[in-house]
JSON list of C-alpha atoms in Angstrom, two decimals:
[
{"chain": "W", "resi": 89, "resn": "SER", "atom": "CA", "xyz": [-20.62, 4.18, 12.88]},
{"chain": "W", "resi": 90, "resn": "THR", "atom": "CA", "xyz": [-17.42, 4.04, 14.39]},
{"chain": "W", "resi": 91, "resn": "VAL", "atom": "CA", "xyz": [-15.77, 0.98, 15.24]},
{"chain": "W", "resi": 92, "resn": "GLN", "atom": "CA", "xyz": [-14.94, 0.50, 19.25]},
{"chain": "W", "resi": 93, "resn": "HIS", "atom": "CA", "xyz": [-13.45, -2.76, 20.51]},
{"chain": "W", "resi": 94, "resn": "SER", "atom": "CA", "xyz": [-13.95, -4.39, 23.56]},
{"chain": "W", "resi": 95, "resn": "LYS", "atom": "CA", "xyz": [-12.40, -3.23, 26.80]},
{"chain": "W", "resi": 96, "resn": "ALA", "atom": "CA", "xyz": [-9.95, -6.33, 26.96]},
{"chain": "W", "resi": 97, "resn": "GLU", "atom": "CA", "xyz": [-8.41, -4.83, 23.67]},
{"chain": "W", "resi": 98, "resn": "LYS", "atom": "CA", "xyz": [-8.02, -0.94, 23.63]},
{"chain": "W", "resi": 99, "resn": "PRO", "atom": "CA", "xyz": [-11.13, 0.97, 24.71]},
{"chain": "W", "resi": 100, "resn": "ASP", "atom": "CA", "xyz": [-10.02, 3.95, 22.99]},
{"chain": "W", "resi": 101, "resn": "VAL", "atom": "CA", "xyz": [-9.44, 2.67, 19.35]},
{"chain": "W", "resi": 102, "resn": "VAL", "atom": "CA", "xyz": [-12.27, 4.43, 17.74]},
{"chain": "W", "resi": 103, "resn": "TYR", "atom": "CA", "xyz": [-11.84, 4.62, 14.11]},
{"chain": "W", "resi": 104, "resn": "TYR", "atom": "CA", "xyz": [-14.08, 5.99, 10.97]},
{"chain": "W", "resi": 105, "resn": "GLN", "atom": "CA", "xyz": [-15.86, 3.71, 8.30]},
{"chain": "W", "resi": 106, "resn": "HIS", "atom": "CA", "xyz": [-15.00, 4.89, 4.90]},
{"chain": "W", "resi": 107, "resn": "GLU", "atom": "CA", "xyz": [-18.97, 6.13, 4.93]},
{"chain": "W", "resi": 108, "resn": "ASP", "atom": "CA", "xyz": [-18.56, 7.97, 8.02]},
{"chain": "W", "resi": 109, "resn": "LEU", "atom": "CA", "xyz": [-15.32, 9.57, 6.96]},
{"chain": "W", "resi": 110, "resn": "GLU", "atom": "CA", "xyz": [-17.12, 10.80, 3.83]},
{"chain": "W", "resi": 111, "resn": "LYS", "atom": "CA", "xyz": [-20.00, 12.75, 5.84]},
{"chain": "W", "resi": 112, "resn": "ILE", "atom": "CA", "xyz": [-17.23, 14.22, 7.90]},
{"chain": "W", "resi": 113, "resn": "ALA", "atom": "CA", "xyz": [-15.20, 15.43, 4.95]},
{"chain": "W", "resi": 114, "resn": "ARG", "atom": "CA", "xyz": [-17.99, 16.67, 3.66]},
{"chain": "W", "resi": 115, "resn": "VAL", "atom": "CA", "xyz": [-19.18, 18.78, 6.43]},
{"chain": "W", "resi": 116, "resn": "MET", "atom": "CA", "xyz": [-15.41, 20.19, 7.05]},
{"chain": "W", "resi": 117, "resn": "LYS", "atom": "CA", "xyz": [-15.60, 21.37, 3.44]},
{"chain": "W", "resi": 118, "resn": "THR", "atom": "CA", "xyz": [-18.10, 24.13, 4.95]},
{"chain": "W", "resi": 119, "resn": "GLN", "atom": "CA", "xyz": [-16.22, 25.06, 8.07]},
{"chain": "W", "resi": 120, "resn": "PRO", "atom": "CA", "xyz": [-13.71, 27.76, 8.96]},
{"chain": "W", "resi": 121, "resn": "LEU", "atom": "CA", "xyz": [-10.11, 27.01, 7.04]},
{"chain": "W", "resi": 122, "resn": "LYS", "atom": "CA", "xyz": [-8.34, 26.45, 10.58]},
{"chain": "W", "resi": 123, "resn": "TRP", "atom": "CA", "xyz": [-10.75, 23.43, 11.11]},
{"chain": "W", "resi": 124, "resn": "GLN", "atom": "CA", "xyz": [-10.39, 22.26, 7.42]},
{"chain": "W", "resi": 125, "resn": "THR", "atom": "CA", "xyz": [-6.40, 22.41, 7.63]},
{"chain": "W", "resi": 126, "resn": "PHE", "atom": "CA", "xyz": [-6.53, 20.78, 10.82]},
{"chain": "W", "resi": 127, "resn": "PHE", "atom": "CA", "xyz": [-8.78, 17.82, 9.39]},
{"chain": "W", "resi": 128, "resn": "GLU", "atom": "CA", "xyz": [-6.50, 17.54, 6.49]},
{"chain": "W", "resi": 129, "resn": "ILE", "atom": "CA", "xyz": [-3.12, 17.32, 8.21]},
{"chain": "W", "resi": 130, "resn": "ALA", "atom": "CA", "xyz": [-4.76, 15.00, 10.82]},
{"chain": "W", "resi": 131, "resn": "ILE", "atom": "CA", "xyz": [-5.78, 12.24, 8.75]},
{"chain": "W", "resi": 132, "resn": "THR", "atom": "CA", "xyz": [-3.01, 12.70, 5.88]},
{"chain": "W", "resi": 133, "resn": "THR", "atom": "CA", "xyz": [0.04, 12.73, 8.36]},
{"chain": "W", "resi": 134, "resn": "GLY", "atom": "CA", "xyz": [-1.93, 10.66, 11.24]},
{"chain": "W", "resi": 135, "resn": "CYS", "atom": "CA", "xyz": [-0.40, 13.47, 13.80]},
{"chain": "W", "resi": 136, "resn": "ARG", "atom": "CA", "xyz": [-1.63, 13.85, 17.48]},
{"chain": "W", "resi": 137, "resn": "ARG", "atom": "CA", "xyz": [-3.60, 16.71, 18.05]},
{"chain": "W", "resi": 138, "resn": "GLY", "atom": "CA", "xyz": [-0.62, 18.48, 20.15]},
{"chain": "W", "resi": 139, "resn": "GLU", "atom": "CA", "xyz": [1.58, 17.78, 17.53]},
{"chain": "W", "resi": 140, "resn": "ILE", "atom": "CA", "xyz": [-0.47, 19.52, 14.80]},
{"chain": "W", "resi": 141, "resn": "LEU", "atom": "CA", "xyz": [-1.22, 22.74, 17.35]},
{"chain": "W", "resi": 142, "resn": "GLY", "atom": "CA", "xyz": [2.62, 22.15, 17.58]},
{"chain": "W", "resi": 143, "resn": "LEU", "atom": "CA", "xyz": [3.31, 23.04, 13.84]},
{"chain": "W", "resi": 144, "resn": "LYS", "atom": "CA", "xyz": [5.38, 26.21, 13.01]},
{"chain": "W", "resi": 145, "resn": "GLN", "atom": "CA", "xyz": [6.25, 27.95, 10.02]},
{"chain": "W", "resi": 146, "resn": "GLU", "atom": "CA", "xyz": [9.72, 27.01, 10.39]},
{"chain": "W", "resi": 147, "resn": "ASN", "atom": "CA", "xyz": [8.95, 23.45, 10.50]},
{"chain": "W", "resi": 148, "resn": "ILE", "atom": "CA", "xyz": [7.76, 23.65, 6.97]},
{"chain": "W", "resi": 149, "resn": "ASN", "atom": "CA", "xyz": [9.60, 23.27, 3.67]},
{"chain": "W", "resi": 150, "resn": "PHE", "atom": "CA", "xyz": [7.02, 24.99, 1.10]},
{"chain": "W", "resi": 151, "resn": "VAL", "atom": "CA", "xyz": [9.34, 23.27, -1.50]},
{"chain": "W", "resi": 152, "resn": "THR", "atom": "CA", "xyz": [10.10, 19.95, -0.67]},
{"chain": "W", "resi": 153, "resn": "GLY", "atom": "CA", "xyz": [6.72, 19.51, 1.42]},
{"chain": "W", "resi": 154, "resn": "ASN", "atom": "CA", "xyz": [8.64, 18.33, 3.79]},
{"chain": "W", "resi": 155, "resn": "CYS", "atom": "CA", "xyz": [7.28, 18.90, 7.53]},
{"chain": "W", "resi": 156, "resn": "LYS", "atom": "CA", "xyz": [9.37, 18.27, 10.79]},
{"chain": "W", "resi": 157, "resn": "VAL", "atom": "CA", "xyz": [7.07, 17.10, 13.96]},
{"chain": "W", "resi": 158, "resn": "LYS", "atom": "CA", "xyz": [9.47, 18.64, 16.58]},
{"chain": "W", "resi": 159, "resn": "SER", "atom": "CA", "xyz": [7.17, 19.97, 19.22]},
{"chain": "W", "resi": 160, "resn": "THR", "atom": "CA", "xyz": [3.58, 19.39, 20.64]},
{"chain": "W", "resi": 161, "resn": "LEU", "atom": "CA", "xyz": [1.48, 21.54, 22.70]},
{"chain": "W", "resi": 162, "resn": "LEU", "atom": "CA", "xyz": [0.25, 20.17, 25.94]},
{"chain": "W", "resi": 163, "resn": "VAL", "atom": "CA", "xyz": [-2.41, 21.34, 28.72]},
{"chain": "W", "resi": 164, "resn": "ASP", "atom": "CA", "xyz": [-2.10, 21.28, 32.16]},
{"chain": "W", "resi": 165, "resn": "LYS", "atom": "CA", "xyz": [-4.26, 22.16, 35.33]},
{"chain": "W", "resi": 166, "resn": "GLY", "atom": "CA", "xyz": [-1.92, 24.11, 36.90]},
{"chain": "W", "resi": 167, "resn": "VAL", "atom": "CA", "xyz": [0.22, 25.20, 34.13]},
{"chain": "W", "resi": 168, "resn": "GLY", "atom": "CA", "xyz": [-1.96, 25.73, 31.48]},
{"chain": "W", "resi": 169, "resn": "VAL", "atom": "CA", "xyz": [-0.98, 25.54, 27.78]},
{"chain": "W", "resi": 170, "resn": "TYR", "atom": "CA", "xyz": [2.45, 24.57, 27.64]},
{"chain": "W", "resi": 171, "resn": "GLU", "atom": "CA", "xyz": [4.85, 23.51, 24.68]},
{"chain": "W", "resi": 172, "resn": "SER", "atom": "CA", "xyz": [6.58, 20.10, 25.23]},
{"chain": "W", "resi": 173, "resn": "THR", "atom": "CA", "xyz": [8.79, 18.00, 22.62]},
{"chain": "W", "resi": 174, "resn": "PRO", "atom": "CA", "xyz": [6.85, 15.07, 21.05]},
{"chain": "W", "resi": 175, "resn": "LYS", "atom": "CA", "xyz": [5.62, 12.27, 23.05]},
{"chain": "W", "resi": 176, "resn": "THR", "atom": "CA", "xyz": [8.51, 9.51, 22.53]},
{"chain": "W", "resi": 177, "resn": "GLU", "atom": "CA", "xyz": [12.22, 9.90, 20.58]},
{"chain": "W", "resi": 178, "resn": "LYS", "atom": "CA", "xyz": [10.42, 8.43, 17.40]},
{"chain": "W", "resi": 179, "resn": "SER", "atom": "CA", "xyz": [7.58, 10.96, 17.54]},
{"chain": "W", "resi": 180, "resn": "ALA", "atom": "CA", "xyz": [10.00, 13.67, 16.45]},
{"chain": "W", "resi": 181, "resn": "ARG", "atom": "CA", "xyz": [9.74, 13.06, 12.66]},
{"chain": "W", "resi": 182, "resn": "ASN", "atom": "CA", "xyz": [9.58, 14.24, 9.37]},
{"chain": "W", "resi": 183, "resn": "ILE", "atom": "CA", "xyz": [6.34, 13.79, 7.28]},
{"chain": "W", "resi": 184, "resn": "PRO", "atom": "CA", "xyz": [5.82, 14.86, 3.42]},
{"chain": "W", "resi": 185, "resn": "LEU", "atom": "CA", "xyz": [2.35, 16.66, 3.43]},
{"chain": "W", "resi": 186, "resn": "PRO", "atom": "CA", "xyz": [0.29, 16.47, 0.26]},
{"chain": "W", "resi": 187, "resn": "GLN", "atom": "CA", "xyz": [0.00, 19.66, -2.01]},
{"chain": "W", "resi": 188, "resn": "THR", "atom": "CA", "xyz": [-3.56, 20.26, -0.45]},
{"chain": "W", "resi": 189, "resn": "GLY", "atom": "CA", "xyz": [-2.27, 20.07, 3.02]},
{"chain": "W", "resi": 190, "resn": "LEU", "atom": "CA", "xyz": [0.55, 22.55, 1.87]},
{"chain": "W", "resi": 191, "resn": "ASP", "atom": "CA", "xyz": [-1.59, 25.13, 0.00]},
{"chain": "W", "resi": 192, "resn": "MET", "atom": "CA", "xyz": [-4.48, 25.02, 3.43]},
{"chain": "W", "resi": 193, "resn": "ILE", "atom": "CA", "xyz": [-1.14, 25.88, 5.44]},
{"chain": "W", "resi": 194, "resn": "LYS", "atom": "CA", "xyz": [-0.12, 28.77, 3.27]},
{"chain": "W", "resi": 195, "resn": "ALA", "atom": "CA", "xyz": [-3.58, 30.48, 2.69]},
{"chain": "W", "resi": 196, "resn": "LEU", "atom": "CA", "xyz": [-3.77, 29.84, 6.74]},
{"chain": "W", "resi": 197, "resn": "ILE", "atom": "CA", "xyz": [-0.63, 31.70, 7.36]},
{"chain": "W", "resi": 198, "resn": "ALA", "atom": "CA", "xyz": [-2.10, 34.66, 5.26]},
{"chain": "W", "resi": 199, "resn": "GLU", "atom": "CA", "xyz": [-5.03, 34.58, 7.30]},
{"chain": "W", "resi": 200, "resn": "ASN", "atom": "CA", "xyz": [-3.26, 34.96, 10.28]},
{"chain": "W", "resi": 201, "resn": "GLU", "atom": "CA", "xyz": [-1.70, 37.78, 8.64]},
{"chain": "W", "resi": 202, "resn": "ALA", "atom": "CA", "xyz": [-5.11, 39.40, 8.21]},
{"chain": "W", "resi": 203, "resn": "GLN", "atom": "CA", "xyz": [-6.02, 38.86, 11.54]},
{"chain": "W", "resi": 204, "resn": "LYS", "atom": "CA", "xyz": [-2.97, 40.43, 13.26]},
{"chain": "W", "resi": 205, "resn": "ALA", "atom": "CA", "xyz": [-3.71, 44.00, 10.88]},
{"chain": "W", "resi": 206, "resn": "LYS", "atom": "CA", "xyz": [-6.85, 43.67, 12.13]},
{"chain": "W", "resi": 207, "resn": "VAL", "atom": "CA", "xyz": [-6.42, 43.19, 16.16]},
{"chain": "W", "resi": 208, "resn": "GLY", "atom": "CA", "xyz": [-3.21, 45.26, 16.18]},
{"chain": "W", "resi": 209, "resn": "GLU", "atom": "CA", "xyz": [-1.29, 46.02, 19.19]},
{"chain": "W", "resi": 210, "resn": "TYR", "atom": "CA", "xyz": [-3.54, 42.91, 20.67]},
{"chain": "W", "resi": 211, "resn": "TRP", "atom": "CA", "xyz": [-1.88, 40.72, 18.52]},
{"chain": "W", "resi": 212, "resn": "GLU", "atom": "CA", "xyz": [0.59, 38.07, 20.35]},
{"chain": "W", "resi": 213, "resn": "GLU", "atom": "CA", "xyz": [3.08, 36.94, 17.67]},
{"chain": "W", "resi": 214, "resn": "SER", "atom": "CA", "xyz": [4.75, 33.56, 17.07]},
{"chain": "W", "resi": 215, "resn": "SER", "atom": "CA", "xyz": [5.27, 31.52, 14.48]},
{"chain": "W", "resi": 216, "resn": "TYR", "atom": "CA", "xyz": [2.53, 29.10, 15.19]},
{"chain": "W", "resi": 217, "resn": "ILE", "atom": "CA", "xyz": [0.52, 28.28, 12.30]},
{"chain": "W", "resi": 218, "resn": "PHE", "atom": "CA", "xyz": [-2.91, 27.21, 14.36]},
{"chain": "W", "resi": 219, "resn": "ARG", "atom": "CA", "xyz": [-3.60, 30.44, 16.39]},
{"chain": "W", "resi": 220, "resn": "GLN", "atom": "CA", "xyz": [-6.37, 32.09, 18.30]},
{"chain": "W", "resi": 221, "resn": "ALA", "atom": "CA", "xyz": [-8.32, 35.09, 17.14]},
{"chain": "W", "resi": 222, "resn": "ASN", "atom": "CA", "xyz": [-5.36, 37.11, 19.21]},
{"chain": "W", "resi": 223, "resn": "GLY", "atom": "CA", "xyz": [-2.41, 35.21, 17.70]},
{"chain": "W", "resi": 224, "resn": "LYS", "atom": "CA", "xyz": [-1.83, 33.07, 20.90]},
{"chain": "W", "resi": 225, "resn": "PRO", "atom": "CA", "xyz": [-1.66, 29.49, 20.41]},
{"chain": "W", "resi": 226, "resn": "MET", "atom": "CA", "xyz": [-4.61, 27.38, 20.51]},
{"chain": "W", "resi": 227, "resn": "HIS", "atom": "CA", "xyz": [-5.49, 25.63, 23.77]},
{"chain": "W", "resi": 228, "resn": "PRO", "atom": "CA", "xyz": [-5.98, 21.62, 22.90]},
{"chain": "W", "resi": 229, "resn": "ASP", "atom": "CA", "xyz": [-9.07, 21.14, 24.75]},
{"chain": "W", "resi": 230, "resn": "SER", "atom": "CA", "xyz": [-10.79, 23.71, 22.10]},
{"chain": "W", "resi": 231, "resn": "VAL", "atom": "CA", "xyz": [-9.99, 21.07, 19.45]},
{"chain": "W", "resi": 232, "resn": "ASN", "atom": "CA", "xyz": [-12.73, 18.59, 21.20]},
{"chain": "W", "resi": 233, "resn": "GLY", "atom": "CA", "xyz": [-14.84, 21.45, 22.17]},
{"chain": "W", "resi": 234, "resn": "TYR", "atom": "CA", "xyz": [-15.28, 22.52, 18.62]},
{"chain": "W", "resi": 235, "resn": "PHE", "atom": "CA", "xyz": [-15.56, 18.85, 17.14]},
{"chain": "W", "resi": 236, "resn": "LYS", "atom": "CA", "xyz": [-18.19, 18.19, 20.12]},
{"chain": "W", "resi": 237, "resn": "LYS", "atom": "CA", "xyz": [-20.28, 20.88, 18.97]},
{"chain": "W", "resi": 238, "resn": "LEU", "atom": "CA", "xyz": [-20.17, 20.18, 15.37]},
{"chain": "W", "resi": 239, "resn": "SER", "atom": "CA", "xyz": [-20.88, 16.78, 15.58]},
{"chain": "W", "resi": 240, "resn": "LYS", "atom": "CA", "xyz": [-24.09, 17.83, 17.68]},
{"chain": "W", "resi": 241, "resn": "LYS", "atom": "CA", "xyz": [-25.23, 20.24, 15.27]},
{"chain": "W", "resi": 242, "resn": "GLU", "atom": "CA", "xyz": [-24.90, 17.77, 12.42]},
{"chain": "W", "resi": 243, "resn": "GLN", "atom": "CA", "xyz": [-26.72, 14.98, 14.43]},
{"chain": "W", "resi": 244, "resn": "LYS", "atom": "CA", "xyz": [-29.78, 17.01, 14.31]},
{"chain": "W", "resi": 245, "resn": "LYS", "atom": "CA", "xyz": [-30.29, 17.03, 10.59]},
{"chain": "W", "resi": 246, "resn": "ASP", "atom": "CA", "xyz": [-28.45, 13.26, 10.63]},
{"chain": "W", "resi": 247, "resn": "PRO", "atom": "CA", "xyz": [-29.21, 11.31, 13.41]},
{"chain": "W", "resi": 248, "resn": "SER", "atom": "CA", "xyz": [-26.64, 8.91, 11.79]},
{"chain": "W", "resi": 249, "resn": "PHE", "atom": "CA", "xyz": [-23.77, 11.54, 11.67]},
{"chain": "W", "resi": 250, "resn": "PRO", "atom": "CA", "xyz": [-20.66, 10.16, 13.61]},
{"chain": "W", "resi": 251, "resn": "GLN", "atom": "CA", "xyz": [-19.21, 11.43, 17.15]},
{"chain": "W", "resi": 252, "resn": "ILE", "atom": "CA", "xyz": [-16.46, 13.38, 15.63]},
{"chain": "W", "resi": 253, "resn": "LYS", "atom": "CA", "xyz": [-13.22, 12.82, 17.99]},
{"chain": "W", "resi": 254, "resn": "PRO", "atom": "CA", "xyz": [-9.83, 14.47, 17.08]},
{"chain": "W", "resi": 255, "resn": "HIS", "atom": "CA", "xyz": [-7.98, 11.32, 18.19]},
{"chain": "W", "resi": 256, "resn": "ALA", "atom": "CA", "xyz": [-10.01, 9.13, 15.89]},
{"chain": "W", "resi": 257, "resn": "PHE", "atom": "CA", "xyz": [-8.72, 10.59, 12.80]},
{"chain": "W", "resi": 258, "resn": "ARG", "atom": "CA", "xyz": [-4.92, 9.41, 14.15]},
{"chain": "W", "resi": 259, "resn": "HIS", "atom": "CA", "xyz": [-6.96, 6.02, 14.43]},
{"chain": "W", "resi": 260, "resn": "THR", "atom": "CA", "xyz": [-8.55, 6.14, 11.15]},
{"chain": "W", "resi": 261, "resn": "ALA", "atom": "CA", "xyz": [-5.41, 7.27, 9.17]},
{"chain": "W", "resi": 262, "resn": "ALA", "atom": "CA", "xyz": [-3.62, 4.11, 10.85]},
{"chain": "W", "resi": 263, "resn": "SER", "atom": "CA", "xyz": [-6.41, 1.59, 9.91]},
{"chain": "W", "resi": 264, "resn": "ILE", "atom": "CA", "xyz": [-6.28, 2.64, 6.46]},
{"chain": "W", "resi": 265, "resn": "LEU", "atom": "CA", "xyz": [-2.89, 1.90, 5.99]},
{"chain": "W", "resi": 266, "resn": "ILE", "atom": "CA", "xyz": [-3.07, -1.48, 7.50]},
{"chain": "W", "resi": 267, "resn": "ALA", "atom": "CA", "xyz": [-6.27, -1.91, 5.45]},
{"chain": "W", "resi": 268, "resn": "GLU", "atom": "CA", "xyz": [-3.95, -1.21, 2.32]},
{"chain": "W", "resi": 269, "resn": "HIS", "atom": "CA", "xyz": [-1.65, -3.82, 3.76]},
{"chain": "W", "resi": 270, "resn": "VAL", "atom": "CA", "xyz": [1.26, -1.51, 4.35]},
{"chain": "W", "resi": 271, "resn": "ASP", "atom": "CA", "xyz": [3.97, -3.03, 6.33]},
{"chain": "W", "resi": 272, "resn": "ILE", "atom": "CA", "xyz": [3.62, -2.39, 10.29]},
{"chain": "W", "resi": 273, "resn": "VAL", "atom": "CA", "xyz": [7.27, -1.00, 10.45]},
{"chain": "W", "resi": 274, "resn": "THR", "atom": "CA", "xyz": [6.11, 1.46, 8.16]},
{"chain": "W", "resi": 275, "resn": "VAL", "atom": "CA", "xyz": [2.71, 2.17, 10.10]},
{"chain": "W", "resi": 276, "resn": "ALA", "atom": "CA", "xyz": [4.90, 2.63, 13.13]},
{"chain": "W", "resi": 277, "resn": "ASN", "atom": "CA", "xyz": [7.25, 5.05, 11.39]},
{"chain": "W", "resi": 278, "resn": "PHE", "atom": "CA", "xyz": [4.22, 7.17, 10.13]},
{"chain": "W", "resi": 279, "resn": "LEU", "atom": "CA", "xyz": [2.54, 7.29, 13.41]},
{"chain": "W", "resi": 280, "resn": "GLY", "atom": "CA", "xyz": [5.85, 8.35, 15.53]},
{"chain": "W", "resi": 281, "resn": "HIS", "atom": "CA", "xyz": [5.28, 5.03, 17.57]},
{"chain": "W", "resi": 282, "resn": "SER", "atom": "CA", "xyz": [8.56, 4.18, 19.94]},
{"chain": "W", "resi": 283, "resn": "SER", "atom": "CA", "xyz": [8.61, 0.53, 18.32]},
{"chain": "W", "resi": 284, "resn": "PRO", "atom": "CA", "xyz": [6.14, -1.56, 15.96]},
{"chain": "W", "resi": 285, "resn": "VAL", "atom": "CA", "xyz": [5.23, -3.26, 19.02]},
{"chain": "W", "resi": 286, "resn": "VAL", "atom": "CA", "xyz": [3.34, -0.28, 20.29]},
{"chain": "W", "resi": 287, "resn": "THR", "atom": "CA", "xyz": [1.54, -0.64, 16.70]},
{"chain": "W", "resi": 288, "resn": "GLU", "atom": "CA", "xyz": [0.81, -4.04, 16.84]},
{"chain": "W", "resi": 289, "resn": "LYS", "atom": "CA", "xyz": [-0.65, -4.07, 20.07]},
{"chain": "W", "resi": 290, "resn": "ILE", "atom": "CA", "xyz": [-2.96, -0.71, 19.42]},
{"chain": "W", "resi": 291, "resn": "TYR", "atom": "CA", "xyz": [-4.49, -2.09, 16.09]},
{"chain": "W", "resi": 292, "resn": "ALA", "atom": "CA", "xyz": [-4.55, -5.70, 16.65]},
{"chain": "W", "resi": 293, "resn": "HIS", "atom": "CA", "xyz": [-8.22, -5.85, 15.10]},
{"chain": "W", "resi": 294, "resn": "PRO", "atom": "CA", "xyz": [-7.23, -4.19, 12.09]},
{"chain": "W", "resi": 295, "resn": "ILE", "atom": "CA", "xyz": [-4.00, -5.63, 11.43]},
{"chain": "W", "resi": 296, "resn": "ALA", "atom": "CA", "xyz": [-5.82, -9.49, 12.11]},
{"chain": "W", "resi": 297, "resn": "GLU", "atom": "CA", "xyz": [-8.50, -8.63, 9.36]},
{"chain": "W", "resi": 298, "resn": "SER", "atom": "CA", "xyz": [-5.58, -7.33, 6.92]},
{"chain": "W", "resi": 299, "resn": "ARG", "atom": "CA", "xyz": [-3.89, -10.46, 7.51]},
{"chain": "W", "resi": 300, "resn": "SER", "atom": "CA", "xyz": [-7.04, -12.56, 6.72]},
{"chain": "W", "resi": 301, "resn": "GLN", "atom": "CA", "xyz": [-7.49, -10.59, 3.69]},
{"chain": "W", "resi": 302, "resn": "ALA", "atom": "CA", "xyz": [-3.86, -11.02, 2.68]},
{"chain": "W", "resi": 303, "resn": "TYR", "atom": "CA", "xyz": [-4.57, -14.86, 3.06]},
{"chain": "W", "resi": 304, "resn": "LYS", "atom": "CA", "xyz": [-7.60, -15.24, 1.49]},
{"chain": "W", "resi": 305, "resn": "PHE", "atom": "CA", "xyz": [-5.84, -12.79, -1.51]},
{"chain": "W", "resi": 306, "resn": "MET", "atom": "CA", "xyz": [-3.25, -15.43, -2.06]},
{"chain": "W", "resi": 307, "resn": "SER", "atom": "CA", "xyz": [-5.46, -18.28, -2.02]},
{"chain": "W", "resi": 308, "resn": "GLU", "atom": "CA", "xyz": [-7.63, -16.96, -4.63]},
{"chain": "W", "resi": 309, "resn": "TYR", "atom": "CA", "xyz": [-4.47, -15.80, -6.61]},
{"chain": "W", "resi": 310, "resn": "MET", "atom": "CA", "xyz": [-3.51, -19.82, -6.28]},
{"chain": "W", "resi": 311, "resn": "GLN", "atom": "CA", "xyz": [-6.73, -20.52, -7.77]},
{"chain": "W", "resi": 312, "resn": "THR", "atom": "CA", "xyz": [-6.98, -18.02, -10.68]},
{"chain": "W", "resi": 313, "resn": "LEU", "atom": "CA", "xyz": [-3.06, -19.08, -11.49]},
{"chain": "W", "resi": 314, "resn": "ILE", "atom": "CA", "xyz": [-4.35, -23.02, -11.98]},
{"chain": "W", "resi": 315, "resn": "THR", "atom": "CA", "xyz": [-7.59, -21.76, -13.90]},
{"chain": "W", "resi": 316, "resn": "ASP", "atom": "CA", "xyz": [-5.54, -19.52, -16.42]},
{"chain": "W", "resi": 317, "resn": "MET", "atom": "CA", "xyz": [-3.23, -22.42, -16.92]},
{"chain": "W", "resi": 318, "resn": "PRO", "atom": "CA", "xyz": [-3.37, -24.45, -20.24]},
{"chain": "W", "resi": 319, "resn": "GLU", "atom": "CA", "xyz": [-5.16, -27.99, -19.80]},
{"chain": "W", "resi": 320, "resn": "GLU", "atom": "CA", "xyz": [-1.83, -29.99, -20.85]},
{"chain": "W", "resi": 321, "resn": "GLU", "atom": "CA", "xyz": [0.27, -28.46, -17.98]},
{"chain": "W", "resi": 322, "resn": "LYS", "atom": "CA", "xyz": [-2.32, -28.97, -15.14]}
]
């Protein structure tokens, strides 16, 4: 089940517990490469939906694994899909991609090339990594539509299967780091937040949980320290 907090806190902070993320990961392995890659990048980098769709081949150094988040794809009713700069100044950031993610991106680029050969003159050239069947950049809403459809399909087989929401991957990545006691400044940089204050506000609940675990750990550590001491030193 997803964890959703009260309206007073932050109603859209939905993130997945470990067992639900496992279920999603298992299903994603059976999906087309494009969606497997989206899921991999979303979880390992905490990038926003538009930042992932805005990734271009020239943003990635396949030797070092460094990825530059420089643009985002947004949608507007009047304009349609358009490219913009990331949400805040800090959102334009460098991210080290894991080898699995790099391999998936390479395979996806090769898949795009094969698709280009198939559709010929109808192909629309660009350097985006995530494309439609005709080469055009993906529509951001198509991501939500795809995961909604997939959730419904899986819920017919397993009613406890979680509702997949793309933005929840970002929240999940953040909550995993916080649970691992990664400092808030690092988490803010990872997410591309304008300031750690923003991170503190959005993730107040998991941060509070992580801190209480830290106090518990220190208390237990001191107990162990005293227990392990030779009798004459106590």
